[in-house]
Coordinates of N, CA, C and O in Angstrom, one line a residue:
X1 N -105.1 -84.0 88.9 CA -106.3 -85.4 89.4 C -107.8 -85.2 88.2 O -109.1 -85.7 87.7
X2 N -108.6 -84.7 89.9 CA -110.4 -84.1 90.0 C -110.7 -83.4 88.6 O -112.0 -84.0 88.0
X3 N -109.9 -82.7 88.4 CA -110.5 -81.0 87.5 C -110.4 -82.5 86.1 O -111.1 -82.2 85.4
X4 N -109.2 -83.0 85.4 CA -108.9 -83.9 85.0 C -110.3 -84.8 84.5 O -110.4 -85.0 83.1
X5 N -111.3 -85.0 86.0 CA -111.9 -86.6 85.5 C -112.9 -86.3 85.1 O -113.7 -86.4 84.7
X6 N -113.2 -85.2 86.5 CA -114.0 -84.5 86.1 C -114.5 -83.5 84.0 O -116.2 -83.9 83.4
X7 N -113.0 -83.4 83.3 CA -113.1 -82.7 81.9 C -113.9 -83.7 80.8 O -114.7 -83.3 80.7
X8 N -113.4 -85.4 82.1 CA -114.0 -86.3 81.0 C -114.9 -86.3 80.6 O -115.1 -87.0 79.2
X9 N -115.3 -86.1 82.0 CA -116.8 -87.0 82.1 C -117.3 -86.4 81.9 O -118.8 -86.4 80.6
X10 N -117.2 -84.7 81.5 CA -118.2 -83.8 81.4 C -118.4 -83.5 79.9 O -118.4 -84.0 79.2
X11 N -117.2 -84.3 79.1 CA -117.3 -84.4 77.2 C -118.0 -85.3 77.1 O -117.8 -85.6 75.8
X12 N -117.4 -86.9 77.9 CA -118.5 -87.3 77.8 C -120.0 -87.4 77.4 O -120.7 -88.4 76.6
X13 N -120.2 -87.0 78.2 CA -121.5 -86.9 78.6 C -121.7 -85.5 77.3 O -123.4 -85.9 77.0
X14 N -121.1 -84.2 77.5 CA -121.5 -84.0 76.0 C -121.9 -84.3 74.7 O -122.9 -84.1 73.9
X15 N -120.5 -85.8 74.5 CA -120.9 -86.3 73.5 C -121.5 -87.2 73.0 O -122.4 -87.0 72.6
X16 N -122.1 -87.6 75.0 CA -124.0 -88.8 73.9 C -125.0 -87.8 74.2 O -125.9 -88.2 73.4
X17 N -124.7 -87.1 74.7 CA -126.2 -85.9 74.2 C -125.7 -85.5 72.8 O -127.3 -85.6 72.1
X18 N -124.7 -84.8 72.3 CA -124.5 -84.2 71.3 C -125.5 -85.6 70.1 O -125.9 -85.6 68.6
X19 N -125.1 -86.9 70.3 CA -124.8 -88.3 69.6 C -126.9 -88.7 69.8 O -127.1 -89.7 68.9
X20 N -126.8 -88.4 71.0 CA -128.9 -88.5 70.9 C -129.3 -87.7 69.7 O -130.1 -88.1 69.7
X21 N -128.8 -86.5 70.2 CA -130.1 -85.8 69.2 C -128.9 -85.8 67.7 O -130.3 -85.5 66.8
X22 N -128.5 -85.6 67.6 CA -127.7 -86.6 65.4 C -128.6 -87.6 65.4 O -129.4 -87.8 64.8
X23 N -128.2 -88.8 66.8 CA -129.5 -90.5 66.3 C -131.2 -90.2 66.2 O -132.0 -90.5 65.4
X24 N -131.1 -88.4 66.7 CA -133.1 -88.3 66.6 C -133.3 -87.7 65.1 O -134.7 -87.7 64.9
X25 N -132.5 -86.9 64.6 CA -132.7 -86.4 63.5 C -132.4 -87.1 62.3 O -131.9 -87.8 60.5
X26 N -131.6 -89.2 62.5 CA -132.0 -90.0 61.6 C -132.6 -90.6 60.8 O -132.6 -90.6 59.2
X27 N -134.0 -90.1 60.8 CA -134.9 -90.4 59.5 C -134.9 -89.6 58.7 O -135.3 -89.4 58.1
X28 N -134.8 -87.9 59.0 CA -134.4 -87.6 57.7 C -133.8 -87.8 57.2 O -133.9 -86.8 55.3
X29 N -132.9 -88.3 56.9 CA -131.9 -88.1 56.3 C -132.3 -89.7 54.1 O -131.8 -88.9 53.3
X30 N -133.0 -90.5 54.8 CA -133.3 -90.3 53.5 C -134.4 -89.2 52.5 O -134.6 -89.3 51.2
X31 N -135.2 -88.6 53.3 CA -136.1 -87.4 52.5 C -135.1 -86.3 52.4 O -135.2 -86.2 51.6
X32 N -134.1 -86.7 53.0 CA -132.1 -85.4 52.3 C -132.3 -85.9 51.0 O -131.6 -84.9 49.7
X33 N -131.5 -87.2 50.9 CA -130.9 -87.8 49.7 C -132.7 -87.9 48.6 O -131.8 -87.2 47.5
X34 N -133.3 -88.1 48.7 CA -134.5 -87.9 47.7 C -134.6 -86.7 47.4 O -134.9 -86.9 46.3
X35 N -134.6 -85.5 47.8 CA -134.8 -84.2 47.9 C -133.0 -84.2 47.0 O -133.7 -83.0 45.6
X36 N -132.0 -84.6 47.4 CA -131.2 -83.9 46.9 C -131.1 -84.5 45.4 O -131.2 -84.4 43.6
X37 N -131.3 -85.9 44.8 CA -131.7 -86.4 43.8 C -133.1 -85.4 43.3 O -132.5 -86.3 41.9
X38 N -133.7 -85.7 43.5 CA -135.1 -85.3 42.8 C -135.3 -83.6 42.2 O -135.0 -83.2 41.4
X39 N -133.8 -82.4 43.5 CA -133.6 -81.2 43.4 C -133.0 -81.2 42.3 O -132.7 -79.7 41.4
X40 N -131.6 -81.3 42.9 CA -130.2 -81.2 41.1 C -130.8 -81.2 40.2 O -130.1 -80.1 39.3
X41 N -131.4 -82.2 40.2 CA -132.2 -82.4 38.4 C -133.5 -81.6 37.4 O -133.1 -80.7 37.0
X42 N -133.7 -81.0 39.1 CA -134.8 -80.5 38.5 C -134.0 -78.7 38.0 O -134.0 -77.7 37.3
X43 N -132.7 -78.7 39.1 CA -131.7 -76.9 39.0 C -131.4 -77.4 37.9 O -132.4 -75.9 37.6
X44 N -130.9 -78.9 36.9 CA -130.1 -78.1 35.7 C -131.8 -78.0 34.7 O -130.8 -77.2 34.2
X45 N -132.3 -78.3 34.7 CA -133.4 -78.6 33.8 C -134.0 -76.8 34.2 O -134.1 -76.6 32.7
X46 N -134.6 -76.7 34.6 CA -134.4 -75.0 35.1 C -133.1 -73.8 34.2 O -133.3 -73.0 33.7
X47 N -132.3 -74.1 35.2 CA -131.2 -73.8 34.2 C -130.8 -73.7 33.3 O -130.8 -72.7 31.7
X48 N -131.1 -75.0 32.3 CA -131.2 -75.1 30.6 C -132.1 -74.5 30.2 O -131.8 -74.2 29.6
X49 N -133.3 -74.8 31.1 CA -134.5 -74.1 30.3 C -134.6 -72.0 30.0 O -134.7 -71.7 28.6
X50 N -133.6 -71.4 30.5 CA -133.8 -69.9 32.1 C -132.2 -69.8 30.2 O -132.6 -68.4 30.6
X51 N -131.7 -70.5 30.6 CA -130.1 -69.4 29.9 C -130.2 -68.8 28.5 O -130.1 -68.1 28.3
X52 N -131.3 -69.9 27.4 CA -130.9 -68.9 26.5 C -132.1 -67.8 26.5 O -132.2 -66.8 25.5
X53 N -133.2 -67.4 27.4 CA -134.2 -66.5 27.5 C -133.2 -65.1 27.5 O -133.1 -64.6 27.9
X54 N -132.3 -65.3 28.9 CA -130.9 -65.0 29.6 C -130.5 -64.4 28.5 O -130.1 -62.9 28.7
X55 N -129.5 -64.7 27.2 CA -128.7 -64.2 26.5 C -130.0 -63.7 25.4 O -128.8 -62.9 25.5
X56 N -131.4 -63.5 24.4 CA -131.7 -62.9 24.6 C -131.9 -62.3 24.9 O -131.5 -60.3 24.2
X57 N -132.7 -61.7 26.1 CA -132.3 -60.4 26.7 C -131.4 -60.0 27.3 O -131.5 -59.0 26.5
X58 N -129.9 -60.8 27.5 CA -129.0 -59.3 27.7 C -128.5 -59.2 25.8 O -128.1 -57.8 25.8
X59 N -128.5 -60.3 25.0 CA -128.7 -59.6 23.8 C -128.9 -58.2 23.1 O -129.6 -57.7 22.6
X60 N -130.6 -59.1 24.3 CA -131.6 -57.3 23.4 C -131.4 -55.8 23.9 O -131.2 -54.5 24.0
X61 N -130.1 -55.5 24.9 CA -129.6 -54.6 25.6 C -130.7 -54.5 26.9 O -130.2 -53.2 27.5
X62 N -131.4 -54.9 27.5 CA -132.0 -54.5 28.7 C -130.8 -54.4 29.6 O -130.5 -55.5 30.0
X63 N -131.5 -54.0 30.7 CA -130.6 -54.0 32.0 C -130.9 -55.6 33.0 O -131.4 -55.9 32.8
X64 N -129.1 -55.0 33.4 CA -129.4 -56.6 34.0 C -130.3 -56.3 35.4 O -130.7 -58.0 34.9
X65 N -130.6 -56.0 35.7 CA -132.3 -56.0 36.3 C -132.9 -56.5 36.0 O -133.5 -57.9 35.9
X66 N -133.7 -56.3 34.6 CA -134.7 -56.5 34.3 C -134.3 -57.6 33.3 O -135.2 -58.8 34.2
X67 N -133.3 -58.0 33.0 CA -133.5 -60.2 33.1 C -133.3 -60.7 34.4 O -133.9 -61.7 34.4
X68 N -131.9 -59.9 35.6 CA -133.2 -61.1 36.5 C -134.1 -61.3 36.9 O -135.2 -62.3 37.2
X69 N -135.0 -60.5 36.5 CA -136.6 -60.3 36.6 C -137.5 -61.1 35.9 O -137.9 -61.9 36.9
X70 N -137.2 -60.9 34.8 CA -137.4 -61.8 33.8 C -137.1 -63.0 33.6 O -138.4 -64.5 33.6
X71 N -135.9 -63.5 34.4 CA -135.7 -64.6 34.7 C -136.6 -65.0 36.2 O -137.1 -67.2 35.6
X72 N -136.5 -64.5 37.2 CA -137.3 -64.8 37.5 C -138.5 -66.0 37.1 O -139.2 -66.7 38.6
X73 N -139.0 -64.1 37.2 CA -140.5 -64.8 36.4 C -141.1 -65.8 36.3 O -141.5 -66.7 35.6
X74 N -140.2 -65.7 34.6 CA -139.6 -67.3 34.1 C -140.1 -68.5 35.2 O -140.3 -69.8 35.0
X75 N -139.0 -68.4 35.9 CA -138.6 -70.2 36.8 C -139.7 -70.2 37.9 O -140.5 -70.7 38.3
X76 N -140.2 -69.0 38.8 CA -141.8 -68.8 38.8 C -142.6 -69.3 38.6 O -143.5 -70.5 38.6
X77 N -142.8 -69.0 37.4 CA -143.8 -69.7 35.9 C -143.5 -70.9 36.4 O -145.4 -72.0 36.3
X78 N -142.5 -71.6 35.7 CA -142.8 -72.8 35.7 C -142.5 -73.4 36.9 O -143.0 -74.7 36.6
X79 N -142.0 -73.6 37.9 CA -142.2 -74.2 39.3 C -143.9 -74.1 39.3 O -144.1 -74.6 39.9
X80 N -144.4 -72.6 38.9 CA -146.0 -72.9 38.7 C -146.8 -74.0 38.4 O -147.7 -74.8 38.7
X81 N -146.3 -74.2 37.2 CA -147.3 -75.4 36.7 C -146.8 -75.9 36.9 O -147.0 -77.7 36.1
X82 N -145.7 -76.3 37.3 CA -145.1 -77.4 38.2 C -145.8 -78.2 39.2 O -145.7 -79.3 39.0
X83 N -146.0 -77.9 40.1 CA -146.9 -77.6 41.5 C -148.5 -77.5 40.8 O -148.9 -78.5 41.5
X84 N -148.7 -77.2 39.2 CA -150.1 -78.0 39.0 C -149.5 -79.0 38.7 O -150.9 -79.9 38.8
X85 N -149.3 -79.7 37.9 CA -149.2 -81.1 37.3 C -148.9 -81.7 38.1 O -149.7 -82.2 37.9
X86 N -148.5 -81.3 39.3 CA -148.4 -82.2 39.9 C -149.4 -82.5 41.1 O -149.6 -83.6 41.8
X87 N -150.3 -81.5 41.7 CA -151.3 -81.4 42.5 C -152.5 -81.9 41.5 O -153.3 -83.1 41.5
X88 N -152.8 -82.2 40.1 CA -153.5 -82.7 39.2 C -152.9 -84.4 39.0 O -153.3 -84.9 39.2
X89 N -151.9 -84.4 39.2 CA -151.5 -85.6 38.7 C -151.8 -87.0 40.6 O -151.8 -87.5 40.2
X90 N -151.8 -85.9 41.7 CA -151.9 -86.9 42.6 C -153.5 -87.1 42.8 O -154.2 -88.1 43.6
X91 N -154.3 -86.1 42.1 CA -156.2 -86.9 41.9 C -156.6 -87.1 40.4 O -157.2 -88.5 41.4
X92 N -155.4 -87.9 39.6 CA -155.1 -89.0 38.2 C -155.3 -89.9 38.7 O -155.4 -90.7 38.9
X93 N -153.3 -89.8 38.9 CA -153.5 -91.7 39.8 C -154.6 -92.5 40.0 O -155.2 -93.4 39.6
X94 N -154.6 -92.0 41.2 CA -156.4 -93.1 41.8 C -157.3 -93.0 41.5 O -157.7 -94.8 41.4
X95 N -157.8 -92.2 40.5 CA -158.5 -92.5 39.4 C -158.6 -93.5 38.4 O -159.3 -94.1 38.9
X96 N -157.4 -93.0 38.7 CA -156.6 -93.7 36.5 C -156.3 -95.9 37.5 O -156.8 -96.4 36.5
X97 N -156.0 -96.0 39.0 CA -156.0 -96.7 38.9 C -157.1 -97.8 38.9 O -156.9 -98.3 39.5
X98 N -157.8 -97.5 39.7 CA -159.3 -98.1 40.3 C -160.1 -97.7 39.3 O -161.0 -99.4 39.2
X99 N -159.8 -96.9 38.5 CA -160.6 -98.1 36.4 C -159.6 -99.5 35.9 O -160.9 -99.8 36.3
X100 N -158.2 -98.8 36.7 CA -157.9 -99.8 35.7 C -158.3 -101.4 36.9 O -158.5 -102.3 36.4
X101 N -157.7 -101.0 37.8 CA -158.3 -102.3 38.8 C -160.1 -102.9 38.9 O -160.2 -104.3 39.0
X102 N -161.1 -101.4 38.3 CA -162.2 -102.6 38.1 C -162.7 -102.9 36.9 O -163.4 -104.3 36.9
X103 N -161.7 -102.4 36.2 CA -161.2 -103.3 35.1 C -161.0 -104.1 34.6 O -161.4 -105.6 34.1
X104 N -160.0 -105.0 35.1 CA -159.2 -106.1 35.3 C -160.0 -107.1 36.0 O -160.1 -108.4 36.1
X105 N -161.5 -106.5 37.1 CA -161.6 -107.2 38.2 C -162.8 -107.7 37.6 O -163.2 -108.9 36.7
X106 N -164.4 -107.3 36.9 CA -165.1 -107.1 35.9 C -164.6 -107.3 35.1 O -165.6 -107.8 34.0
X107 N -163.4 -106.7 33.7 CA -163.8 -107.5 32.7 C -164.5 -106.0 32.3 O -165.3 -105.1 32.4
X108 N -164.2 -106.4 31.2 CA -165.2 -104.3 30.1 C -165.9 -104.4 29.3 O -166.7 -103.8 28.9
X109 N -166.9 -106.8 29.8 CA -168.5 -106.6 29.0 C -168.1 -106.6 27.4 O -168.9 -107.4 26.7
X110 N -167.0 -106.6 26.0 CA -166.7 -106.7 25.3 C -166.1 -108.3 25.0 O -165.7 -108.7 23.9
X111 N -165.5 -108.1 26.1 CA -164.9 -109.7 25.8 C -165.6 -111.7 25.9 O -166.8 -111.7 27.4
X112 N -165.8 -112.1 25.0 CA -166.2 -113.1 25.0 C -165.8 -114.2 26.5 O -164.4 -114.6 26.3
X113 N -166.1 -115.0 26.9 CA -165.6 -115.9 28.6 C -165.1 -116.8 27.9 O -164.5 -116.8 28.7
X114 N -166.5 -117.2 27.8 CA -166.5 -118.5 27.2 C -167.1 -119.1 25.9 O -167.4 -118.3 25.1
X115 N -165.1 -119.2 24.2 CA -165.7 -119.8 23.5 C -166.6 -120.9 22.6 O -167.4 -121.6 24.1
X116 N -167.6 -120.4 22.4 CA -168.7 -122.0 22.0 C -167.5 -122.6 21.4 O -167.1 -122.0 20.3
X117 N -168.5 -123.4 21.1 CA -168.2 -124.7 20.0 C -168.2 -124.8 18.7 O -169.5 -124.6 18.5
X118 N -167.3 -125.3 18.1 CA -167.6 -124.8 17.1 C -167.7 -125.7 16.2 O -167.1 -126.9 17.4
X119 N -168.6 -127.2 15.9 CA -169.4 -127.4 14.7 C -169.2 -127.8 13.2 O -169.6 -126.9 13.0
X120 N -167.7 -129.2 13.7 CA -167.8 -128.6 11.2 C -168.3 -130.0 10.8 O -168.6 -130.9 10.8

């Protein structure tokens, strides 16, 4: 009886520690879902872009290793362009938003504030 009680208490303590450890990682779930939502379409896009090039390289008769190396180089180049574009957008978007906000607050100067009453 004593061994059964010790076993149940040990299992309960282990379950409690495991639950706390997994609960502390729960804040990563939204990030994981976001990466899954963005990453899978990106992977499909890369596959669609790389598939015709793989077929051309295979038809030309290049060895399979060269085909894979060329595909990897194309994917790395695409990721470089994508990363560079995102980095540029991180700089450009705040600047554009500030300019639009300033134009909205102060106007562009060419619009007439008050129309002169016309007399006929």
